[in-house]
Amino acid sequence: MRNYLLPALLAVTVPVCAQQQENDSLVLRQLATEVLTHSKAYSNLRDLTQQVGGRLAGSPQMVKAEKWGEQVLKDAGADTVYMQACQVPHWVRGAKEEVRIISRRRDFIPPLNVLALGNSVGSGPTGITAPVLEVSSFDDLEAKKDQVKGKIVFYNYAFRPEFIRTFESYGDAVRYRGQGASRAAKYGALAVVVRSMTHGANNLPHTGAMHYNDSFPKIPAVAIGLEDADLLSNRLKGESDMKLYLKTNCKMLPDTTGHNVIGEIRGTEFPDQIITVGGHLDSWDVNQGAHDDGTGCVQSVELLRAFKAAGIKPKRTIRIVLFANEENGTRGGKKYAAEAKAKGEHHIFALESDAGGFTPRGFSFTMPAEKQAKIISWAPLFRPYDVYDFTAAGGGVDVGELYEAIGTPMGELMPDSQRYFDLHHAANDTFEAVNKRELELGAFSMAGLIYLIDKYGL
Amino acid sequence: MRNYLLPALLAVTVPVCAQQQENDSLVLRQLATEVLTHSKAYSNLRDLTQQVGGRLAGSPQMVKAEKWGEQVLKDAGADTVYMQACQVPHWVRGAKEEVRIISRRRDFIPPLNVLALGNSVGSGPTGITAPVLEVSSFDDLEAKKDQVKGKIVFYNYAFRPEFIRTFESYGDAVRYRGQGASRAAKYGALAVVVRSMTHGANNLPHTGAMHYNDSFPKIPAVAIGLEDADLLSNRLKGESDMKLYLKTNCKMLPDTTGHNVIGEIRGTEFPDQIITVGGHLDSWDVNQGAHDDGTGCVQSVELLRAFKAAGIKPKRTIRIVLFANEENGTRGGKKYAAEAKAKGEHHIFALESDAGGFTPRGFSFTMPAEKQAKIISWAPLFRPYDVYDFTAAGGGVDVGELYEAIGTPMGELMPDSQRYFDLHHAANDTFEAVNKRELELGAFSMAGLIYLIDKYGL
Ligand SMILES: [Zn+2]
Ligand SMILES: [Zn+2]
């Protein structure tokens, strides 16, 4: 590939109030160079993922992660660092779950590659042995409802490949993980096996939260790798009386105490106006929680460090929040929003990074159109960084609680989504899967946006 | 991350001749679905990388690769498949190269992680033992020219992190790999060691082509991994009389015969108007040549397959070219251009994919402004696919020969560049480093562009 003409492009895209935007473009360039040259995001992520590791709410690792969060926020130069306590669910996986095909053919089949879904109940010590009913959708389940009783229901709904942004495939398929157990239990199913939420090219199972409908019995639920899902489906075609043996050892314990970890730079002019930036500190227990959401945490902390290093003194209060419990309860986000409401805090914007540490493409927003128009007017400033999309609708799960509670305009970093569901909630979401520069470009993009919102208000 | 409003976005961005663009947008959507659902690109790449492997021009693997190319082009539905012979350089690495620190300290230092540069000469069987002169740049070399004689020159010029697109860092640093040996030989150096062309976070050396200036002696040249480059630099600070032992076993043999592998769909209306699409079939010998440039080859072949599957019958002749020798000679590209010129062929456009199989962001072009304006007018059609940049200047190395010879307008797929130099010309450029969907989105983007150029001319 030959050279690009970036300076020319930049010249073309600087619009009307040229002088102002020229100053801003210099500050953004300064922030980009600072982050790409001196970022601590990657080494902080290494520590969080490799020294703390998986950190589900309520786990001892989460306590370690909170200490890590306090330290990195202090090191980044926060004026104040504090913990905000909240009650969090305390789900434990227990011993390794197990699903086996029991076949009259008596050929050797290794155990299927499965993970119990988060929040699901255990099968009891003897496990469950039952015939399998495969369904392709909830419609298919309804059509076969008379056959469900006493069976293990196998939801084999595939991620649709034709969507461009993979979050659309996820949004389309995730209901089987979330609601599948209760909808099958309604008709007497004993357990469910759900095809993993991934386009992936391997057999790794992907866990994630599920939710019971209290009107129906709580039955075990597991995710299965794609190759094993296909294997199971193929065997069922030739052997309708095949059974599965399923054993899970998970348990929902009483709620326990977790903490949002918060670090602030107090605003010089309008300290009561708060801009929140964050990711979630918790992760699933089966991986290092690198892209989900170690990257969002270290990017948020990096924003603060880069502001300090670049000598930017925000007018408004910038509050970095590492949320306590996104994965299986959103209790951290709920607590943060409830406190903000109770105290009558003035939140002008809340930004989240929880879609992976991949190359940034833009931001999604939920806010009144005239506010979003203001942000869209800054888009040319980001074009030299290949960050170009400010029009999508969206916002993060944790900051979404603030939006729900007090209507705070919100946004989320929008990275390239192609690789996210290859590793989301699976064992391969590790430090090695994160590219240093992609991570840093995301942190820079967040810093640039927050710099502008702080400077011009919203 | 919550949902995006893609349909709304699409509606906003469809401009003036709405009816026409609506039809085109349906065809592009059809091509995208075809590629994302039924692509052979990923499985073809698996075969090329894992069954053929590294395939330098002149190697037996390259002969195997040519057969692979013939077969996949036939399978994709080409009307005609043929070979275009050309003379190619025949450089061989020989036995594993070796560089050791020889220190008075007598502590144990493992051999440094190095690869001989492509086209470089061997050191001879006894190797070279000499003191080391570290230089930070060519300016530094000139300043120290009196100290060069009898030494091994160590070019320790780092990839600059502040560029956004990594090809700029490469363009900035690659002269040390290309010209470093002869510029040091001019002052009597015995060999050169060059810091690898990478931002990388590991110690892998990255090979690549170097070129001798015939006015000076030909001396050995190796690339060194970043960690070892830092180690070497640090030791030199405390130990100026340290020596290196360097042995390389490479050799330039007489030219041999290679082939461009070509497959065509003959145009229905203007068969004499040719549109070329290609990548290079050769790779370095030290990896599987996955991103460089197996991905470009399988994307080009996929374009042809997708046209056939979607029932698109091009008006002009589409010619897929898998070039014989990009890495250390560009002889395939030169031959293709020379033949086109000799035969007076009418080439309306030539497209290359040789910047990695990562998520596409756009295309770079070299052509008269009014032609490029025509392409830019199609940009809204690609926005639903997050392909947004049609303004960069560029074009591929192989199709660049066609541009030089007969002025053919040219372009190159522009994928996200952040990860490319982590693996470019290094051992980790393997099949596993390629994401299926990213690869396919690139193939779709190429197909969409070629569909429009064929339909509307250029
Ligand atoms: Zn998350
Ligand atoms: Zn290449």
Short mmCIF file of N, CA and C in Angstrom, two decimals, chain B residues 126-254:
data_model
loop_
_atom_site.label_atom_id
_atom_site.label_comp_id
_atom_site.label_asym_id
_atom_site.label_seq_id
_atom_site.Cartn_x
_atom_site.Cartn_y
_atom_site.Cartn_z
N THR B 126 32.35 -19.21 7.65
CA THR B 126 32.95 -18.94 8.96
C THR B 126 32.23 -17.82 9.70
N GLY B 127 31.33 -17.15 9.01
CA GLY B 127 30.62 -16.05 9.66
C GLY B 127 31.51 -14.82 9.81
N ILE B 128 30.92 -13.82 10.43
CA ILE B 128 31.62 -12.55 10.62
C ILE B 128 31.62 -12.24 12.11
N THR B 129 32.79 -11.91 12.64
CA THR B 129 32.87 -11.48 14.03
C THR B 129 33.46 -10.08 14.02
N ALA B 130 32.71 -9.14 14.59
CA ALA B 130 33.16 -7.75 14.51
C ALA B 130 32.50 -6.92 15.59
N PRO B 131 33.11 -5.80 15.95
CA PRO B 131 32.47 -4.87 16.88
C PRO B 131 31.22 -4.26 16.24
N VAL B 132 30.38 -3.68 17.07
CA VAL B 132 29.09 -3.17 16.62
C VAL B 132 29.06 -1.65 16.73
N LEU B 133 28.54 -1.02 15.70
CA LEU B 133 28.28 0.42 15.76
C LEU B 133 26.78 0.64 15.65
N GLU B 134 26.17 1.13 16.73
CA GLU B 134 24.74 1.42 16.68
C GLU B 134 24.51 2.81 16.11
N VAL B 135 23.57 2.90 15.16
CA VAL B 135 23.18 4.22 14.65
C VAL B 135 21.67 4.35 14.75
N SER B 136 21.22 5.57 14.95
CA SER B 136 19.79 5.80 15.16
C SER B 136 19.11 6.20 13.86
N SER B 137 19.89 6.51 12.83
CA SER B 137 19.32 7.00 11.57
C SER B 137 20.44 7.09 10.53
N PHE B 138 20.08 7.42 9.30
CA PHE B 138 21.12 7.64 8.28
C PHE B 138 21.94 8.89 8.60
N ASP B 139 21.30 9.90 9.17
CA ASP B 139 22.06 11.08 9.59
C ASP B 139 23.13 10.69 10.61
N ASP B 140 22.72 9.86 11.54
CA ASP B 140 23.66 9.39 12.56
C ASP B 140 24.79 8.57 11.92
N LEU B 141 24.43 7.76 10.92
CA LEU B 141 25.45 7.00 10.19
C LEU B 141 26.47 7.94 9.54
N GLU B 142 25.97 8.97 8.90
CA GLU B 142 26.87 9.92 8.23
C GLU B 142 27.78 10.60 9.26
N ALA B 143 27.20 10.94 10.39
CA ALA B 143 28.00 11.61 11.44
C ALA B 143 29.10 10.69 11.96
N LYS B 144 28.82 9.38 11.94
CA LYS B 144 29.78 8.42 12.49
C LYS B 144 30.53 7.66 11.40
N LYS B 145 30.55 8.19 10.18
CA LYS B 145 31.06 7.39 9.05
C LYS B 145 32.51 6.95 9.23
N ASP B 146 33.29 7.71 9.98
CA ASP B 146 34.69 7.33 10.18
C ASP B 146 34.85 6.14 11.12
N GLN B 147 33.78 5.82 11.84
CA GLN B 147 33.86 4.68 12.77
C GLN B 147 33.30 3.40 12.18
N VAL B 148 32.81 3.45 10.95
CA VAL B 148 32.05 2.31 10.39
C VAL B 148 32.95 1.15 9.95
N LYS B 149 34.10 1.45 9.44
CA LYS B 149 34.96 0.45 8.80
C LYS B 149 35.24 -0.76 9.72
N GLY B 150 35.05 -1.94 9.18
CA GLY B 150 35.33 -3.16 9.93
C GLY B 150 34.28 -3.52 10.97
N LYS B 151 33.17 -2.78 11.00
CA LYS B 151 32.14 -3.02 12.04
C LYS B 151 30.86 -3.63 11.44
N ILE B 152 30.07 -4.12 12.35
CA ILE B 152 28.68 -4.47 12.01
C ILE B 152 27.82 -3.28 12.43
N VAL B 153 27.12 -2.70 11.48
CA VAL B 153 26.29 -1.53 11.79
C VAL B 153 24.89 -2.00 12.24
N PHE B 154 24.44 -1.44 13.35
CA PHE B 154 23.14 -1.79 13.93
C PHE B 154 22.21 -0.59 13.79
N TYR B 155 21.26 -0.70 12.85
CA TYR B 155 20.26 0.36 12.66
C TYR B 155 19.15 0.16 13.68
N ASN B 156 19.07 1.07 14.63
CA ASN B 156 18.07 0.93 15.70
C ASN B 156 17.03 2.04 15.62
N TYR B 157 16.45 2.16 14.45
CA TYR B 157 15.42 3.19 14.23
C TYR B 157 14.05 2.60 14.53
N ALA B 158 13.35 3.17 15.50
CA ALA B 158 12.07 2.59 15.95
C ALA B 158 10.91 3.06 15.08
N PHE B 159 9.95 2.16 14.91
CA PHE B 159 8.65 2.51 14.32
C PHE B 159 8.05 3.65 15.14
N ARG B 160 7.60 4.69 14.47
CA ARG B 160 7.00 5.80 15.20
C ARG B 160 5.55 5.48 15.55
N PRO B 161 5.21 5.59 16.85
CA PRO B 161 3.87 5.16 17.29
C PRO B 161 2.77 6.19 17.02
N GLU B 162 3.12 7.43 16.73
CA GLU B 162 2.10 8.48 16.71
C GLU B 162 1.33 8.55 15.39
N PHE B 163 1.80 7.90 14.35
CA PHE B 163 1.00 7.84 13.13
C PHE B 163 -0.26 7.02 13.40
N ILE B 164 -1.35 7.40 12.76
CA ILE B 164 -2.59 6.67 12.99
C ILE B 164 -2.64 5.43 12.09
N ARG B 165 -2.35 5.61 10.82
CA ARG B 165 -2.32 4.47 9.92
C ARG B 165 -0.90 3.92 9.89
N THR B 166 -0.77 2.64 10.18
CA THR B 166 0.56 2.09 10.43
C THR B 166 1.43 2.04 9.17
N PHE B 167 0.81 2.12 7.99
CA PHE B 167 1.63 2.16 6.78
C PHE B 167 2.50 3.41 6.74
N GLU B 168 2.11 4.43 7.48
CA GLU B 168 2.96 5.61 7.54
C GLU B 168 4.21 5.34 8.37
N SER B 169 4.05 4.60 9.45
CA SER B 169 5.22 4.22 10.25
C SER B 169 6.15 3.35 9.39
N TYR B 170 5.55 2.45 8.63
CA TYR B 170 6.33 1.57 7.76
C TYR B 170 7.06 2.38 6.70
N GLY B 171 6.33 3.27 6.02
CA GLY B 171 6.94 4.11 4.99
C GLY B 171 8.09 4.94 5.55
N ASP B 172 7.97 5.31 6.80
CA ASP B 172 8.99 6.12 7.45
C ASP B 172 10.26 5.31 7.77
N ALA B 173 10.08 4.06 8.17
CA ALA B 173 11.21 3.28 8.70
C ALA B 173 11.83 2.31 7.71
N VAL B 174 11.12 1.95 6.66
CA VAL B 174 11.54 0.80 5.84
C VAL B 174 12.81 1.06 5.04
N ARG B 175 13.18 2.33 4.87
CA ARG B 175 14.44 2.62 4.16
C ARG B 175 15.65 1.99 4.86
N TYR B 176 15.58 1.81 6.16
CA TYR B 176 16.74 1.19 6.84
C TYR B 176 16.87 -0.27 6.45
N ARG B 177 15.72 -0.93 6.26
CA ARG B 177 15.76 -2.30 5.76
C ARG B 177 16.20 -2.33 4.30
N GLY B 178 15.66 -1.46 3.49
CA GLY B 178 15.92 -1.50 2.04
C GLY B 178 17.33 -1.07 1.67
N GLN B 179 17.77 0.05 2.24
CA GLN B 179 19.04 0.65 1.80
C GLN B 179 20.16 0.55 2.82
N GLY B 180 19.82 0.10 4.02
CA GLY B 180 20.80 0.16 5.12
C GLY B 180 22.13 -0.52 4.81
N ALA B 181 22.07 -1.69 4.18
CA ALA B 181 23.30 -2.45 3.95
C ALA B 181 24.26 -1.68 3.05
N SER B 182 23.78 -1.22 1.90
CA SER B 182 24.69 -0.54 0.98
C SER B 182 25.20 0.78 1.54
N ARG B 183 24.34 1.47 2.26
CA ARG B 183 24.79 2.76 2.82
C ARG B 183 25.86 2.56 3.87
N ALA B 184 25.80 1.46 4.59
CA ALA B 184 26.87 1.16 5.57
C ALA B 184 28.10 0.58 4.87
N ALA B 185 27.86 -0.24 3.83
CA ALA B 185 28.98 -0.85 3.09
C ALA B 185 29.85 0.23 2.44
N LYS B 186 29.22 1.31 2.05
CA LYS B 186 29.94 2.44 1.46
C LYS B 186 31.09 2.90 2.36
N TYR B 187 30.90 2.79 3.67
CA TYR B 187 31.92 3.22 4.62
C TYR B 187 32.69 2.05 5.23
N GLY B 188 32.54 0.88 4.61
CA GLY B 188 33.37 -0.24 5.04
C GLY B 188 32.76 -1.17 6.07
N ALA B 189 31.44 -1.08 6.28
CA ALA B 189 30.80 -2.01 7.22
C ALA B 189 30.88 -3.44 6.68
N LEU B 190 30.89 -4.42 7.59
CA LEU B 190 30.98 -5.83 7.19
C LEU B 190 29.60 -6.50 7.11
N ALA B 191 28.65 -5.95 7.84
CA ALA B 191 27.29 -6.50 7.84
C ALA B 191 26.39 -5.49 8.54
N VAL B 192 25.07 -5.67 8.39
CA VAL B 192 24.14 -4.82 9.13
C VAL B 192 23.08 -5.65 9.85
N VAL B 193 22.66 -5.11 10.99
CA VAL B 193 21.55 -5.66 11.78
C VAL B 193 20.51 -4.54 11.86
N VAL B 194 19.27 -4.84 11.45
CA VAL B 194 18.24 -3.80 11.35
C VAL B 194 17.10 -4.11 12.31
N ARG B 195 16.73 -3.13 13.13
CA ARG B 195 15.56 -3.27 14.01
C ARG B 195 14.33 -3.57 13.15
N SER B 196 13.55 -4.55 13.56
CA SER B 196 12.42 -5.00 12.72
C SER B 196 11.39 -3.90 12.50
N MET B 197 10.73 -4.00 11.34
CA MET B 197 9.71 -3.03 10.93
C MET B 197 8.38 -3.41 11.58
N THR B 198 8.21 -3.03 12.84
CA THR B 198 6.99 -3.43 13.56
C THR B 198 6.81 -2.57 14.80
N HIS B 199 5.53 -2.39 15.19
CA HIS B 199 5.19 -1.83 16.49
C HIS B 199 5.22 -2.92 17.55
N GLY B 200 5.38 -4.15 17.10
CA GLY B 200 5.03 -5.37 17.83
C GLY B 200 5.39 -5.44 19.30
N ALA B 201 4.65 -6.29 19.98
CA ALA B 201 4.84 -6.46 21.42
C ALA B 201 5.52 -7.80 21.71
N ASN B 202 6.33 -8.27 20.78
CA ASN B 202 7.04 -9.52 21.03
C ASN B 202 8.43 -9.41 20.41
N ASN B 203 9.14 -10.52 20.37
CA ASN B 203 10.54 -10.48 19.91
C ASN B 203 10.71 -11.10 18.52
N LEU B 204 9.64 -11.24 17.77
CA LEU B 204 9.76 -11.87 16.46
C LEU B 204 10.47 -10.94 15.47
N PRO B 205 11.48 -11.46 14.76
CA PRO B 205 12.07 -10.65 13.69
C PRO B 205 11.17 -10.66 12.45
N HIS B 206 11.21 -9.56 11.71
CA HIS B 206 10.40 -9.39 10.50
C HIS B 206 11.34 -9.24 9.31
N THR B 207 11.31 -10.20 8.40
CA THR B 207 12.16 -10.12 7.21
C THR B 207 11.52 -9.18 6.19
N GLY B 208 12.01 -9.20 4.97
CA GLY B 208 11.49 -8.33 3.91
C GLY B 208 12.63 -8.05 2.95
N ALA B 209 12.27 -7.43 1.82
CA ALA B 209 13.26 -7.24 0.76
C ALA B 209 14.25 -6.14 1.11
N MET B 210 15.50 -6.35 0.73
CA MET B 210 16.50 -5.29 0.73
C MET B 210 17.09 -5.25 -0.67
N HIS B 211 17.76 -4.15 -0.99
CA HIS B 211 18.29 -3.95 -2.34
C HIS B 211 19.72 -3.44 -2.23
N TYR B 212 20.61 -4.05 -2.99
CA TYR B 212 21.99 -3.57 -2.98
C TYR B 212 22.18 -2.46 -4.02
N ASN B 213 22.99 -1.52 -3.66
CA ASN B 213 23.50 -0.52 -4.61
C ASN B 213 24.80 -1.11 -5.16
N ASP B 214 24.84 -1.34 -6.47
CA ASP B 214 25.97 -2.09 -7.05
C ASP B 214 27.30 -1.36 -6.92
N SER B 215 27.28 -0.10 -6.52
CA SER B 215 28.54 0.64 -6.35
C SER B 215 29.34 0.20 -5.13
N PHE B 216 28.70 -0.53 -4.23
CA PHE B 216 29.36 -0.87 -2.96
C PHE B 216 29.36 -2.37 -2.75
N PRO B 217 30.23 -2.86 -1.86
CA PRO B 217 30.27 -4.31 -1.62
C PRO B 217 28.93 -4.81 -1.07
N LYS B 218 28.59 -6.03 -1.44
CA LYS B 218 27.36 -6.63 -0.92
C LYS B 218 27.67 -7.28 0.42
N ILE B 219 27.03 -6.82 1.46
CA ILE B 219 27.28 -7.35 2.80
C ILE B 219 26.01 -7.96 3.37
N PRO B 220 26.16 -8.92 4.31
CA PRO B 220 24.98 -9.55 4.90
C PRO B 220 24.11 -8.57 5.66
N ALA B 221 22.83 -8.90 5.76
CA ALA B 221 21.87 -8.02 6.43
C ALA B 221 20.81 -8.89 7.10
N VAL B 222 20.56 -8.60 8.38
CA VAL B 222 19.52 -9.33 9.11
C VAL B 222 18.59 -8.35 9.81
N ALA B 223 17.36 -8.82 10.05
CA ALA B 223 16.41 -8.09 10.92
C ALA B 223 16.44 -8.74 12.29
N ILE B 224 16.27 -7.91 13.31
CA ILE B 224 16.32 -8.40 14.69
C ILE B 224 15.01 -8.05 15.40
N GLY B 225 14.55 -8.95 16.29
CA GLY B 225 13.34 -8.70 17.07
C GLY B 225 13.51 -7.50 17.99
N LEU B 226 12.38 -6.88 18.38
CA LEU B 226 12.45 -5.62 19.14
C LEU B 226 13.07 -5.80 20.52
N GLU B 227 12.74 -6.89 21.19
CA GLU B 227 13.31 -7.08 22.53
C GLU B 227 14.82 -7.27 22.44
N ASP B 228 15.24 -8.03 21.44
CA ASP B 228 16.68 -8.22 21.27
C ASP B 228 17.37 -6.95 20.79
N ALA B 229 16.68 -6.14 20.01
CA ALA B 229 17.26 -4.85 19.61
C ALA B 229 17.49 -3.98 20.84
N ASP B 230 16.52 -3.99 21.75
CA ASP B 230 16.68 -3.20 22.99
C ASP B 230 17.80 -3.78 23.86
N LEU B 231 17.82 -5.11 23.93
CA LEU B 231 18.90 -5.77 24.70
C LEU B 231 20.26 -5.40 24.14
N LEU B 232 20.39 -5.50 22.84
CA LEU B 232 21.67 -5.19 22.19
C LEU B 232 22.07 -3.74 22.45
N SER B 233 21.11 -2.85 22.31
CA SER B 233 21.38 -1.43 22.52
C SER B 233 21.81 -1.16 23.95
N ASN B 234 21.11 -1.80 24.89
CA ASN B 234 21.45 -1.59 26.31
C ASN B 234 22.84 -2.13 26.63
N ARG B 235 23.18 -3.30 26.11
CA ARG B 235 24.50 -3.87 26.40
C ARG B 235 25.59 -3.02 25.79
N LEU B 236 25.32 -2.48 24.61
CA LEU B 236 26.35 -1.65 23.95
C LEU B 236 26.69 -0.42 24.78
N LYS B 237 25.72 0.07 25.52
CA LYS B 237 25.97 1.27 26.33
C LYS B 237 27.04 0.98 27.39
N GLY B 238 26.98 -0.20 27.98
CA GLY B 238 27.92 -0.49 29.05
C GLY B 238 29.18 -1.19 28.58
N GLU B 239 29.24 -1.55 27.32
CA GLU B 239 30.29 -2.47 26.88
C GLU B 239 30.61 -2.16 25.41
N SER B 240 31.35 -1.12 25.22
CA SER B 240 31.52 -0.63 23.84
C SER B 240 32.39 -1.57 23.00
N ASP B 241 33.15 -2.43 23.64
CA ASP B 241 34.00 -3.34 22.85
C ASP B 241 33.34 -4.69 22.58
N MET B 242 32.06 -4.79 22.91
CA MET B 242 31.30 -6.01 22.64
C MET B 242 31.34 -6.31 21.14
N LYS B 243 31.34 -7.61 20.80
CA LYS B 243 31.30 -7.98 19.38
C LYS B 243 30.05 -8.80 19.07
N LEU B 244 29.75 -8.88 17.81
CA LEU B 244 28.71 -9.80 17.35
C LEU B 244 29.35 -10.85 16.46
N TYR B 245 28.86 -12.07 16.60
CA TYR B 245 29.15 -13.11 15.62
C TYR B 245 27.90 -13.25 14.76
N LEU B 246 28.04 -13.12 13.46
CA LEU B 246 26.89 -13.14 12.54
C LEU B 246 27.15 -14.12 11.42
N LYS B 247 26.22 -15.04 11.25
CA LYS B 247 26.35 -15.98 10.14
C LYS B 247 25.01 -16.10 9.41
N THR B 248 25.05 -15.84 8.12
CA THR B 248 23.84 -16.08 7.30
C THR B 248 24.24 -16.98 6.14
N ASN B 249 23.27 -17.74 5.68
CA ASN B 249 23.56 -18.79 4.71
C ASN B 249 22.76 -18.62 3.42
N CYS B 250 22.33 -17.40 3.18
CA CYS B 250 21.46 -17.16 2.04
C CYS B 250 22.26 -16.97 0.76
N LYS B 251 21.54 -17.03 -0.35
CA LYS B 251 22.19 -17.04 -1.65
C LYS B 251 21.19 -16.60 -2.71
N MET B 252 21.64 -15.80 -3.66
CA MET B 252 20.80 -15.46 -4.81
C MET B 252 21.22 -16.39 -5.95
N LEU B 253 20.32 -17.29 -6.33
CA LEU B 253 20.57 -18.22 -7.43
C LEU B 253 20.15 -17.56 -8.75
N PRO B 254 20.46 -18.17 -9.87
CA PRO B 254 20.02 -17.58 -11.14
C PRO B 254 18.48 -17.50 -11.20
#
